[in-house]
Short mmCIF file of C-alpha atoms in Angstrom, two decimals:
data_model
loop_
_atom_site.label_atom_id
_atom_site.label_comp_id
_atom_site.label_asym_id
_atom_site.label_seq_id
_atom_site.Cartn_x
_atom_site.Cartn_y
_atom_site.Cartn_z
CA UNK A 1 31.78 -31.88 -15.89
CA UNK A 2 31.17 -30.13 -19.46
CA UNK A 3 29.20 -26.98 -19.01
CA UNK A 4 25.88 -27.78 -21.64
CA UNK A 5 24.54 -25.10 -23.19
CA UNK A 6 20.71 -24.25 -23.69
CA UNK A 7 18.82 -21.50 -25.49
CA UNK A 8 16.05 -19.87 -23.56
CA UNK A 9 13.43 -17.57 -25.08
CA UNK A 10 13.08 -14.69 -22.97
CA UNK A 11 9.60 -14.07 -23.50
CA UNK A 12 8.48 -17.33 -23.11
CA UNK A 13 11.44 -19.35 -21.56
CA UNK A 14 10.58 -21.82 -23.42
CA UNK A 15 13.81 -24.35 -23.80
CA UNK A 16 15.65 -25.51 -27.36
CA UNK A 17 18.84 -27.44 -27.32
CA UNK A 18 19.36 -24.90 -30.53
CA UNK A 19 19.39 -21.65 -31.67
CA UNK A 20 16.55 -20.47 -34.15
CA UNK A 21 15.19 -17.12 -35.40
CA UNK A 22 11.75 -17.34 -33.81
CA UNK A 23 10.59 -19.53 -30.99
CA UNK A 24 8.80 -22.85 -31.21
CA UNK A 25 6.53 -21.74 -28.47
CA UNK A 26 5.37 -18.29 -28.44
CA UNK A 27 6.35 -16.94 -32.21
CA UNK A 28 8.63 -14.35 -31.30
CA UNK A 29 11.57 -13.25 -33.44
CA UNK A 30 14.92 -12.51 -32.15
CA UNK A 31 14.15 -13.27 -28.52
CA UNK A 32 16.60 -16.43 -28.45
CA UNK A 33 19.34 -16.32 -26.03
CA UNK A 34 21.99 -18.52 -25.28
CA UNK A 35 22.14 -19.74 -21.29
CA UNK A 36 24.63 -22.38 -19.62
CA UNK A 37 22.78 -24.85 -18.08
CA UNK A 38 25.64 -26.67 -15.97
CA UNK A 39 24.50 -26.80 -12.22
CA UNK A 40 27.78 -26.58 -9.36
CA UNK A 41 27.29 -29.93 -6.67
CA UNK A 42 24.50 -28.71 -4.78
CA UNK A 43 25.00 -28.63 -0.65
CA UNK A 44 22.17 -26.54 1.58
CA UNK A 45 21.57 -24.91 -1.75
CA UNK A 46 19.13 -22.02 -1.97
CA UNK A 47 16.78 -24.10 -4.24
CA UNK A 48 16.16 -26.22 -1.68
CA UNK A 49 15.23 -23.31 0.90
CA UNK A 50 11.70 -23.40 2.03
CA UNK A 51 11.10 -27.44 1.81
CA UNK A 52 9.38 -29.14 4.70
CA UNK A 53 11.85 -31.93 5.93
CA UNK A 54 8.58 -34.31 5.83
CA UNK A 55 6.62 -35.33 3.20
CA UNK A 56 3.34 -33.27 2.40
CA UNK A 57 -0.16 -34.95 3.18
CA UNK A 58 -2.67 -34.18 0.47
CA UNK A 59 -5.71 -32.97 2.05
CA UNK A 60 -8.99 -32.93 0.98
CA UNK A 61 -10.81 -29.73 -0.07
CA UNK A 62 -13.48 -29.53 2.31
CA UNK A 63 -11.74 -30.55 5.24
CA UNK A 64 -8.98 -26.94 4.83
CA UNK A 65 -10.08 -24.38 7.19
CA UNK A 66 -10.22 -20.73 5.96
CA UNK A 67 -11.85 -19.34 8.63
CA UNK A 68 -9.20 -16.88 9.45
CA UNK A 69 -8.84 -13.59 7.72
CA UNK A 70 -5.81 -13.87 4.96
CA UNK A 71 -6.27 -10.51 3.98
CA UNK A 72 -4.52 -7.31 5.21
CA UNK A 73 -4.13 -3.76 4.34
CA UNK A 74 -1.28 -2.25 2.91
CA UNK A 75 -2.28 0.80 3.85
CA UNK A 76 -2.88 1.99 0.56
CA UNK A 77 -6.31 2.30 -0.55
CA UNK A 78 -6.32 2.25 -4.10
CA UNK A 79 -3.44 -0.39 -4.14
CA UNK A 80 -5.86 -2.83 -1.73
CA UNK A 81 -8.65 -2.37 -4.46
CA UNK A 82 -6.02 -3.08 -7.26
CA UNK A 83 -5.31 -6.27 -5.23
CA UNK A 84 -8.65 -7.39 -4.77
CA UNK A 85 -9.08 -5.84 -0.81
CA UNK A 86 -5.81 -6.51 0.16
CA UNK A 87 -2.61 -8.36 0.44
CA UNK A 88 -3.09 -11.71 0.62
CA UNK A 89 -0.96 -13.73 3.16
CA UNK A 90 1.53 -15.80 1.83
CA UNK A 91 1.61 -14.94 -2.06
CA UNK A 92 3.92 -13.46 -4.24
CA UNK A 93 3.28 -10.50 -5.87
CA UNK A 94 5.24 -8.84 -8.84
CA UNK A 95 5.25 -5.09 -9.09
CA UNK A 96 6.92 -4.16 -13.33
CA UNK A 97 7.70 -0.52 -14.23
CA UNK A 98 10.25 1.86 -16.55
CA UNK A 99 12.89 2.95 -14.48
CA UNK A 100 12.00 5.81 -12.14
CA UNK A 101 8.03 5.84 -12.52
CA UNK A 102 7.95 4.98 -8.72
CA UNK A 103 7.87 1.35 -7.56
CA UNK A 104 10.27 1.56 -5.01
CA UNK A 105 8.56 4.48 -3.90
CA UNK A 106 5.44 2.81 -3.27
CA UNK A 107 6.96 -0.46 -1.22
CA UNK A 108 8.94 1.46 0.77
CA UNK A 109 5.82 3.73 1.61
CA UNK A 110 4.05 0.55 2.80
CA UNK A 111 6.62 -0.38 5.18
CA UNK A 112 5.39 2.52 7.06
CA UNK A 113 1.45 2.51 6.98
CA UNK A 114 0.71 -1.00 7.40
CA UNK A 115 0.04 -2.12 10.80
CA UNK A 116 2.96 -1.93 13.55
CA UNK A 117 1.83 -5.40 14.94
CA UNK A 118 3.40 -6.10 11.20
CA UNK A 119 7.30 -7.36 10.23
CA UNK A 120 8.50 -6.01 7.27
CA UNK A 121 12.01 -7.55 5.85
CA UNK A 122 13.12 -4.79 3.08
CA UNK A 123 15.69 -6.67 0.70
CA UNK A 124 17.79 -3.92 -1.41
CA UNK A 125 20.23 -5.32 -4.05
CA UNK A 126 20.83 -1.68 -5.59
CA UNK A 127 20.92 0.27 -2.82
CA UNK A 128 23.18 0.07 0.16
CA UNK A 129 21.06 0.35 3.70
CA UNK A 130 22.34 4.19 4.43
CA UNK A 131 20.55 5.32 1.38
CA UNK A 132 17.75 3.34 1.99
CA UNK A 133 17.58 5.04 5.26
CA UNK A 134 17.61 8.51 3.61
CA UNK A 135 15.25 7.76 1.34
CA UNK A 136 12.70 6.81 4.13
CA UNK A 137 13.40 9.34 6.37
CA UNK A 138 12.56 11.78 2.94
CA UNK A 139 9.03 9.92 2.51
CA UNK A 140 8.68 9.24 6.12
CA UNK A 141 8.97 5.98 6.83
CA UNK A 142 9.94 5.77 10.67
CA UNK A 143 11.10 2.28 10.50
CA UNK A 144 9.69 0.74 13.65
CA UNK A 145 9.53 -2.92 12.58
CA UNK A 146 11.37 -2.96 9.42
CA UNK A 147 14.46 -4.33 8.59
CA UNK A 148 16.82 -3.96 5.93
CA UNK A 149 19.32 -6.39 4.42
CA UNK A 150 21.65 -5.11 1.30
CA UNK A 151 22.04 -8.56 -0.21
CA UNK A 152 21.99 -9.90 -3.68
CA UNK A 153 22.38 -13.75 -2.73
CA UNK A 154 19.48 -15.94 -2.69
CA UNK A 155 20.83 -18.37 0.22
CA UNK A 156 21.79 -15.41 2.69
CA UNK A 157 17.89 -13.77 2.31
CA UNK A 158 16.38 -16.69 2.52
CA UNK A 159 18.41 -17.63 5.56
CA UNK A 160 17.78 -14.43 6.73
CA UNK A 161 14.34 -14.86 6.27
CA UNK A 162 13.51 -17.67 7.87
CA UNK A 163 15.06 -16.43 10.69
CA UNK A 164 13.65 -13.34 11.24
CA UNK A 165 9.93 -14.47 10.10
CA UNK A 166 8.93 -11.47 8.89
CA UNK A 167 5.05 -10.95 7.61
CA UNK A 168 6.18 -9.02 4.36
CA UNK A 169 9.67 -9.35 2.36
CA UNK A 170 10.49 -7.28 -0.16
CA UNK A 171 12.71 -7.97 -2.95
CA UNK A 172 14.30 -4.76 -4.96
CA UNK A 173 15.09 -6.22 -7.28
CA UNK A 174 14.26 -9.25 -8.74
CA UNK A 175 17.02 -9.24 -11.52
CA UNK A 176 20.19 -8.54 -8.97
CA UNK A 177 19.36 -11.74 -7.31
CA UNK A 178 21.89 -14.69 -7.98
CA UNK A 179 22.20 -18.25 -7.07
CA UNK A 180 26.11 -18.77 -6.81
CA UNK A 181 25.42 -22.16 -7.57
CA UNK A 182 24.48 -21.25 -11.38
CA UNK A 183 26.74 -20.10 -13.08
CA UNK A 184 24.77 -17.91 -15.79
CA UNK A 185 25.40 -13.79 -14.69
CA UNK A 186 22.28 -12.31 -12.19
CA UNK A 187 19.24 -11.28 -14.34
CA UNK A 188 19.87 -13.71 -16.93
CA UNK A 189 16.88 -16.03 -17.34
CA UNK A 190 18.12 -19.10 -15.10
CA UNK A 191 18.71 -16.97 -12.25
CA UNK A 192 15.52 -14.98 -12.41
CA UNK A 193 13.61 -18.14 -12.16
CA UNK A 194 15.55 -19.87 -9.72
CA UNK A 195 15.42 -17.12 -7.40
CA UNK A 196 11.73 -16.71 -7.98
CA UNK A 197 11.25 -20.20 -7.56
CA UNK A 198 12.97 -20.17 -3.55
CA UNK A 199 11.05 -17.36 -2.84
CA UNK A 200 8.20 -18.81 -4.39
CA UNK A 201 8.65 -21.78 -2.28
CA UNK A 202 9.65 -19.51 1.58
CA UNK A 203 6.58 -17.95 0.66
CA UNK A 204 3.95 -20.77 0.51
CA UNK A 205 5.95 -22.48 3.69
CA UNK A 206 5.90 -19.65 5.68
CA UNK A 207 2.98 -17.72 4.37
CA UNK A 208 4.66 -15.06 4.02
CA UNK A 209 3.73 -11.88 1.51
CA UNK A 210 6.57 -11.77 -0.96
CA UNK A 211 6.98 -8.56 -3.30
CA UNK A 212 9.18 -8.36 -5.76
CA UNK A 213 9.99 -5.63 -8.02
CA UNK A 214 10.38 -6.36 -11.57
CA UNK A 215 12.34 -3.83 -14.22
CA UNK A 216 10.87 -3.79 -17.83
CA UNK A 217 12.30 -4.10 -21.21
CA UNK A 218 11.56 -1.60 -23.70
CA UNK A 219 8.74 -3.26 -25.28
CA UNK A 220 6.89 -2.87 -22.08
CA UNK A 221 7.45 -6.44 -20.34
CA UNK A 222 9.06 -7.32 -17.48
CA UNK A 223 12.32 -8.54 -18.13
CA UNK A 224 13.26 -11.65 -18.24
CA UNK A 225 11.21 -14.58 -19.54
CA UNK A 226 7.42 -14.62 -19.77
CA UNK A 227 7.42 -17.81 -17.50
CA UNK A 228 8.10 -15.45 -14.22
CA UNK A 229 4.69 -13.91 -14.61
CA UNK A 230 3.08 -17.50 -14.60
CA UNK A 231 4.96 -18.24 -11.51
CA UNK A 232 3.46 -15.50 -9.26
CA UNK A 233 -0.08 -14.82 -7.53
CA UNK A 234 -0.33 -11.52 -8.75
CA UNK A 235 1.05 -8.51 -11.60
CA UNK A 236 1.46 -5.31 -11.08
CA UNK A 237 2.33 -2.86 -13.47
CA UNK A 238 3.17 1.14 -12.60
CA UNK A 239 2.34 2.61 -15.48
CA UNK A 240 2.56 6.92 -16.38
CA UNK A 241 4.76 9.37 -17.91
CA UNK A 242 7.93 10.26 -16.01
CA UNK A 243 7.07 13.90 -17.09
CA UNK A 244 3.55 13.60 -15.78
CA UNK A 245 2.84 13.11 -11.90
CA UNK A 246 -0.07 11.46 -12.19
CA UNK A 247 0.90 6.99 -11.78
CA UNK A 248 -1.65 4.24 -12.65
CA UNK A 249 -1.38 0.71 -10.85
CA UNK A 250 -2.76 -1.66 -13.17
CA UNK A 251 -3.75 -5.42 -12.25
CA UNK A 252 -2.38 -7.66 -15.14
CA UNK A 253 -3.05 -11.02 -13.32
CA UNK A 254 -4.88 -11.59 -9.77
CA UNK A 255 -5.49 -14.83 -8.55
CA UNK A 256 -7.65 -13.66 -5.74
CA UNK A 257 -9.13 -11.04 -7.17
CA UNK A 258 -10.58 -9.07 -10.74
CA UNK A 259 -8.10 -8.35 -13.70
CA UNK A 260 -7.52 -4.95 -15.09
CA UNK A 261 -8.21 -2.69 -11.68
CA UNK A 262 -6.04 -0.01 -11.48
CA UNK A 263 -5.10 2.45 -8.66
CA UNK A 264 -4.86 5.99 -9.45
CA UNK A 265 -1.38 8.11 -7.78
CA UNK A 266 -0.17 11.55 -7.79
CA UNK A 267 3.88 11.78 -7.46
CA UNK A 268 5.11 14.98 -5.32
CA UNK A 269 8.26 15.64 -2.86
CA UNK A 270 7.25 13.70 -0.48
CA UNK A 271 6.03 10.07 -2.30
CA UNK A 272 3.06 9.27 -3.55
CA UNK A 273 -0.59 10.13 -2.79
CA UNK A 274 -3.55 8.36 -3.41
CA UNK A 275 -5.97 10.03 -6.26
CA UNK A 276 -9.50 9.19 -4.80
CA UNK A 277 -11.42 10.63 -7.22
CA UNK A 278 -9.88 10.13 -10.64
CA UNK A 279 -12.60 11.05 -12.89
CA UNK A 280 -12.02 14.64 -11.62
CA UNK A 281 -8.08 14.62 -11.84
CA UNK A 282 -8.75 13.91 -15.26
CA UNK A 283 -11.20 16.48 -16.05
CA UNK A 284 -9.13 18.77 -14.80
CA UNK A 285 -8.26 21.66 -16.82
CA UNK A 286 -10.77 20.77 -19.70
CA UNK A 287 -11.12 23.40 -22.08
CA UNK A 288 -15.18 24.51 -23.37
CA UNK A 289 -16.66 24.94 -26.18
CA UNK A 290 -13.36 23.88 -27.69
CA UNK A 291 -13.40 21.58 -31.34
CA UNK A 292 -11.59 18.00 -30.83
CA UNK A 293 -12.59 17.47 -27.04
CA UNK A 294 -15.11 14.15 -25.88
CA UNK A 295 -15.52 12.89 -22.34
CA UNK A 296 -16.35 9.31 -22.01
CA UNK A 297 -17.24 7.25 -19.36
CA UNK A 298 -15.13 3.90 -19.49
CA UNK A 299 -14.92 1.09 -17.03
CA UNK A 300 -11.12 0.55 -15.46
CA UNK A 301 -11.83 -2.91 -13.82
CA UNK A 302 -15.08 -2.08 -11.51
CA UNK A 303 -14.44 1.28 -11.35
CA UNK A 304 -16.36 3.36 -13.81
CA UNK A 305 -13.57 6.60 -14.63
CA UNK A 306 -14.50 9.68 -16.57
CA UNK A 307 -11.65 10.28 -19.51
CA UNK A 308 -10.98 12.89 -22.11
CA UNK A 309 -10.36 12.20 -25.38
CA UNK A 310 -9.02 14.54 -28.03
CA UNK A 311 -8.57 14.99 -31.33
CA UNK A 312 -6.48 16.94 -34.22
CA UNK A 313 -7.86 16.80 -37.80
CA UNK A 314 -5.97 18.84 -40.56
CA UNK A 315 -5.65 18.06 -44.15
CA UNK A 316 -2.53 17.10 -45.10
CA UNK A 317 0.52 18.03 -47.53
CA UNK A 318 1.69 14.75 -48.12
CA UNK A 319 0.90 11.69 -50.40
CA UNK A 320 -0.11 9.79 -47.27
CA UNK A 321 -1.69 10.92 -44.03
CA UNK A 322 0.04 10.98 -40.79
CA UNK A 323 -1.50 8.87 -38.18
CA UNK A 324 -1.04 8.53 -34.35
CA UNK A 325 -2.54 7.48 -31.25
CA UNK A 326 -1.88 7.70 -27.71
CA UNK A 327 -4.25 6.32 -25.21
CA UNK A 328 -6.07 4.50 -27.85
CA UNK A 329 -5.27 1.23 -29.26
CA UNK A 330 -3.84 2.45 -32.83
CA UNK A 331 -5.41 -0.42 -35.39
CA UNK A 332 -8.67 0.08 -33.39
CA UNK A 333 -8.85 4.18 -34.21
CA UNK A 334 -7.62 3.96 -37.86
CA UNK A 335 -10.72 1.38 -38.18
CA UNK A 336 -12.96 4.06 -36.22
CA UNK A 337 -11.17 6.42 -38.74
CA UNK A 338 -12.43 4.02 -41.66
CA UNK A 339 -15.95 3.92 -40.26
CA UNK A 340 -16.16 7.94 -40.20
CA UNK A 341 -15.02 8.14 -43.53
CA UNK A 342 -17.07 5.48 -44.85
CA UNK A 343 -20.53 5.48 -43.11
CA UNK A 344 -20.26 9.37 -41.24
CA UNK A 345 -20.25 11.23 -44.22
CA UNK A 346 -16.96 12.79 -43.60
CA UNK A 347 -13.80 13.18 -45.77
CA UNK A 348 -11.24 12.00 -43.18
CA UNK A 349 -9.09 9.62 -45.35
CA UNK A 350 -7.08 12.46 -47.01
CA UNK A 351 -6.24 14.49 -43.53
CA UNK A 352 -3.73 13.68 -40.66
CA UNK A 353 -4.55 12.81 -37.57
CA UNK A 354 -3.66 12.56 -34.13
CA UNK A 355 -5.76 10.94 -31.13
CA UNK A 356 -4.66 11.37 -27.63
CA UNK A 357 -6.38 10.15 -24.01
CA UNK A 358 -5.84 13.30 -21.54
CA UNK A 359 -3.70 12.14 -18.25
CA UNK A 360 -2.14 8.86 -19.79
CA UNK A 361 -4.49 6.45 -19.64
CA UNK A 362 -4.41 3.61 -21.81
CA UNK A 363 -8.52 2.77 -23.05
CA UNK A 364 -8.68 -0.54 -23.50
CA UNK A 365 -12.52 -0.37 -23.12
CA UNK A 366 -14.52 -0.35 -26.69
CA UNK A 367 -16.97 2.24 -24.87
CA UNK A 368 -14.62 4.67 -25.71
CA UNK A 369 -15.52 4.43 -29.65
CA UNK A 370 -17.97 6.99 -30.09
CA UNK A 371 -16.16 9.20 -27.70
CA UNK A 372 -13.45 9.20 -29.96
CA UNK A 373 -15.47 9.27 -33.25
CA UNK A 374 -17.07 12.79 -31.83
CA UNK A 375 -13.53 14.33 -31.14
CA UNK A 376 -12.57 13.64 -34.57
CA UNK A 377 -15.78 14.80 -36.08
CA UNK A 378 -15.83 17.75 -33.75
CA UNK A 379 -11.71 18.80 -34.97
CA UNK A 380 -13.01 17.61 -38.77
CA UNK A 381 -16.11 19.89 -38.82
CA UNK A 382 -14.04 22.95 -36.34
CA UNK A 383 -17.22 22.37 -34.50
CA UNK A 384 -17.42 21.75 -30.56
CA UNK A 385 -19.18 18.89 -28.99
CA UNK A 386 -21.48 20.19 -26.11
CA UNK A 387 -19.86 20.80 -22.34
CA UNK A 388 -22.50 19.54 -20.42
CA UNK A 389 -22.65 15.90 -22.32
CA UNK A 390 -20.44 12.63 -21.78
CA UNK A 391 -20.98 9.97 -24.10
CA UNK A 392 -20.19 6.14 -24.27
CA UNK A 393 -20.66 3.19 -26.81
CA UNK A 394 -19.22 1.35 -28.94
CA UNK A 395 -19.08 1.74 -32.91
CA UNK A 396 -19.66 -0.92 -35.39
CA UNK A 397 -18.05 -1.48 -38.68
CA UNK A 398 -21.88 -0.49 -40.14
CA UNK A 399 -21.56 2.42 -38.34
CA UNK A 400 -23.89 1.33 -35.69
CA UNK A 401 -23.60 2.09 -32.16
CA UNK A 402 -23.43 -1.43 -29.90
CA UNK A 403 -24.57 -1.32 -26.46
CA UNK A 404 -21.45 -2.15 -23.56
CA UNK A 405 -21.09 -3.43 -20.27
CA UNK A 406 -21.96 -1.96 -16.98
CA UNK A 407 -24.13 0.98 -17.74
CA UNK A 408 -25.98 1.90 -14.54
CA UNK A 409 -22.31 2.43 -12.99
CA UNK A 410 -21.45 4.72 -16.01
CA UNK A 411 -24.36 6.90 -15.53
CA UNK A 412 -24.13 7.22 -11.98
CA UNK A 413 -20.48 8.63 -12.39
CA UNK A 414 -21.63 11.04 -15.41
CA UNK A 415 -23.95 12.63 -13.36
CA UNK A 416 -21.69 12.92 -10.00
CA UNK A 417 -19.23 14.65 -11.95
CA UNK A 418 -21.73 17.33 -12.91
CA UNK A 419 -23.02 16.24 -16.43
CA UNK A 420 -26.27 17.34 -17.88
CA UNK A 421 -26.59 14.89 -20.88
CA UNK A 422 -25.52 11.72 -22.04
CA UNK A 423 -25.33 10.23 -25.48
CA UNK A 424 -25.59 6.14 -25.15
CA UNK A 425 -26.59 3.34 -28.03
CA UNK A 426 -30.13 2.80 -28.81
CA UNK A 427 -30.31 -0.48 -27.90
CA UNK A 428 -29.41 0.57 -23.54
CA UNK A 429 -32.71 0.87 -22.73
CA UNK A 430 -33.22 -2.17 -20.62
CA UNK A 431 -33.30 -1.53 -17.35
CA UNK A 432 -31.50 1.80 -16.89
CA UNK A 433 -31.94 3.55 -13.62
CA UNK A 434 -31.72 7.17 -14.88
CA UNK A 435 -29.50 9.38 -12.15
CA UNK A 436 -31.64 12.92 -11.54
CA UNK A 437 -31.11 15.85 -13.49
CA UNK A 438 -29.55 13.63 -16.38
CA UNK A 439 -30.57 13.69 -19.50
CA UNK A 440 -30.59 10.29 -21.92
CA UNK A 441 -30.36 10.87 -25.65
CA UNK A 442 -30.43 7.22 -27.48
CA UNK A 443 -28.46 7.57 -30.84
CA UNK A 444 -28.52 4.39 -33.08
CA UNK A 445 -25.46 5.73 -35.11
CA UNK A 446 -22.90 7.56 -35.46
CA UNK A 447 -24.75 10.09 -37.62
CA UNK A 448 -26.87 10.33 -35.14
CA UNK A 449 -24.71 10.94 -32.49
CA UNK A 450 -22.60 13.24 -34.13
CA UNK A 451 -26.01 15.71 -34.65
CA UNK A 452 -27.17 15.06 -31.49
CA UNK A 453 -23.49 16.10 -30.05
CA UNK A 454 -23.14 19.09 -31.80
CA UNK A 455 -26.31 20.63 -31.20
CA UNK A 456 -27.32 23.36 -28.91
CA UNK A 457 -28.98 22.18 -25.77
CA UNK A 458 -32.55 22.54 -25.69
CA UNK A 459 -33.75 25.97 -23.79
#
């Protein structure tokens, strides 16, 4: 039989019988790549592994008993809150990171804190089982009750699998996982979700928790197509600075629990260790009294988290200004730039300048607007923003300060982490339970907030 050929877009997958600049689907440019599509006769193939022999019996909803616990802890903290309060039995969960940030690290580490009742299977496709060993014996992993398989074929894990029954399996990785009965190369998009598919499919029948790990491309996805994401229960993305040891586990998609948690980790010599208070690891080393320098209070998930942001103001020698942002989304600060300029009163359109979140977080939360309009006002006017104060809101194109989500929670972490004074939008003042010994000033714009900011504290 005549091998066919079909394009795949790999951040889609969507299929075309032809090759085209952008995809029909999704938009994308460039991100069509040719696949063969011709399947070998199929025997006990692997995508067949994890059918019931009989025919499934639909059952009605309130007749399926949940009255056991599905839940269990990874041991882990911060990556059971990321998760919702746990591992749930029988998903599939998909852990994406650059290359070294520490995601074999972490599943490893699990195989020796969750409970010894527990089977783990440990599937390594890029690492043989000695070094394996040597790597847990460095982050001390004992290994009573996990096993290790160096395999990159489907058919032999899942048969291995099945047989052994394990509670977890973990895949490392994803993309060196083949189906010999395709003939496109391992990591290529057929393969990818083939093999998720079986697992996909040994996971449901044998409720068994599946994690794979997932390498990214350089535009920050996980590689391969967009599809694969879809497929799974739950996404997981290690995110930091190789430079930096500080690692944040962010939930992209959570099917049994909230979107957008993240886990805070410290990387040393021996693994990682959980950061319980991250508010304070990122506070630490603030300078005082300093011009550029804002803490906010902004909400990762549930979890209210205390952030610096800074900023550099300096006029510049060019025709046009340099701009950057790290930490912040970029469009979203050259608009809060805009707003300075255009409702603050200050001259910022002819200067350069450069935003940055202390620690490597990413703010996706508009409460950090005012935050960062201070820090630029504070570099602009060489003028320091008060120690003692945190502020939070977020800034309209008027120049008017919007009230946000979740501002009780806020508070309460301003004033554990030692704060005097807090700058918030006018219109908070519904039902605000003030924390003790904290000190609400109500701004209704940015002028506002920028005098309040900058001025002494009273006494």
């Amino acid at each position: 039989m005549k091998a066919k050929t079909i394009y795949f877009c790999t951040d889609c997958g969507n299929e075309t019988p032809k090759w085209s600049g952008q995809c029909a689907a999704c938009g994308s440019w460039n991100t069509i790549v040719e696949q063969p599509s011709y399947t070998k006769q199929k025997t006990a193939g692997a995508s067949d592994a994890g059918r019931s022999p009989s025919r499934a019996t639909p059952k009605e909803l309130k007749h399926i008993e949940v009255s056991e616990e599905i839940r269990f802890g990874t041991g882990f903290r911060e990556l059971d809150r990321v998760l919702g309060g746990g591992a749930v039995k029988g998903s599939l969960v998909l852990v994406g990171g650059s290359p070294g940030i520490g995601k074999s690290t972490l599943l490893l580490q699990i195989c020796g804190l969750i409970d010894s009742a527990m089977t783990v299977l440990y599937v390594s496709g890029e690492e043989s089982e000695q070094q394996l060993k040597m790597r847990g014996e460095r982050l001390g992993v004992k290994g009573s009750g996990v096993f290790v398989l160096a395999e990159t074929e489907i058919s032999e894990v899942v048969a291995a699998a099945e047989e052994l029954k394990p509670d977890i399996l973990i895949i490392d990785s994803i993309q060196t996982l083949y189906n010999p009965e395709l003939t496109s190369t391992p990591g290529s998009v057929g393969q990818v979700k083939d093999c998720t598919m079986s697992l996909m499919r040994l996971s449901k029948s044998s409720n068994v928790t599946v994690f794979l790990v997932g390498h990214v491309n350089k535009e920050g996805a996980i590689a391969g197509p967009k599809v694969l994401e879809h497929m799974v229960d739950c996404v997981l993305y290690f995110e930091g600075e190789r430079s930096l040891n500080y690692r944040i586990l962010r939930s992209a998609k959570n099917r049994f629990g909230s979107t957008n948690e993240i886990g805070v980790f410290e990387m040393l010599d021996m693994g990682l260790a959980e950061v319980m208070n991250p508010s304070e690891m990122l506070l630490s080393g603030r300078p005082e009294n300093t011009p550029g320098t804002c803490v906010t209070c902004v909400l990762e998930g549930t979890r209210p988290v205390l952030a610096e942001v800074q900023a550099l103001v300096t006029p510049t020698s060019m025709s046009m200004p340099r701009r950057n942002a790290n930490g912040v989304e970029y469009n979203r600060a050259m608009m809060l730039l805009a707003v300075l300029q255009q409702r603050g009163g200050l001259r910022v359109g002819g200067c350069d300048a450069y935003i940055n979140v202390i620690g490597g977080l990413n703010i996706e939360d508009p409460g950090a607007d005012l935050a960062t309009v201070l820090a630029i006002a504070s570099s602009y006017r060489d003028a320091p923003i008060r120690s003692d104060i945190a502020v939070f809101g977020e800034v309209g194109l008027t120049g008017e300060l919007r009230q946000v989500t979740q501002v009780n929670p806020r508070l309460a972490e301003i004033a554990r982490m030692g704060f005097s004074a807090c700058i918030l939008p006018k219109s908070a003042k519904g039902r605000l339970q003030t924390p003790q010994g904290l000190e609400l000033i109500h701004a209704g714009t940015i002028a506002d907030a920028i005098r309040f900011g900058m001025a002494a504290p009273a006494g």
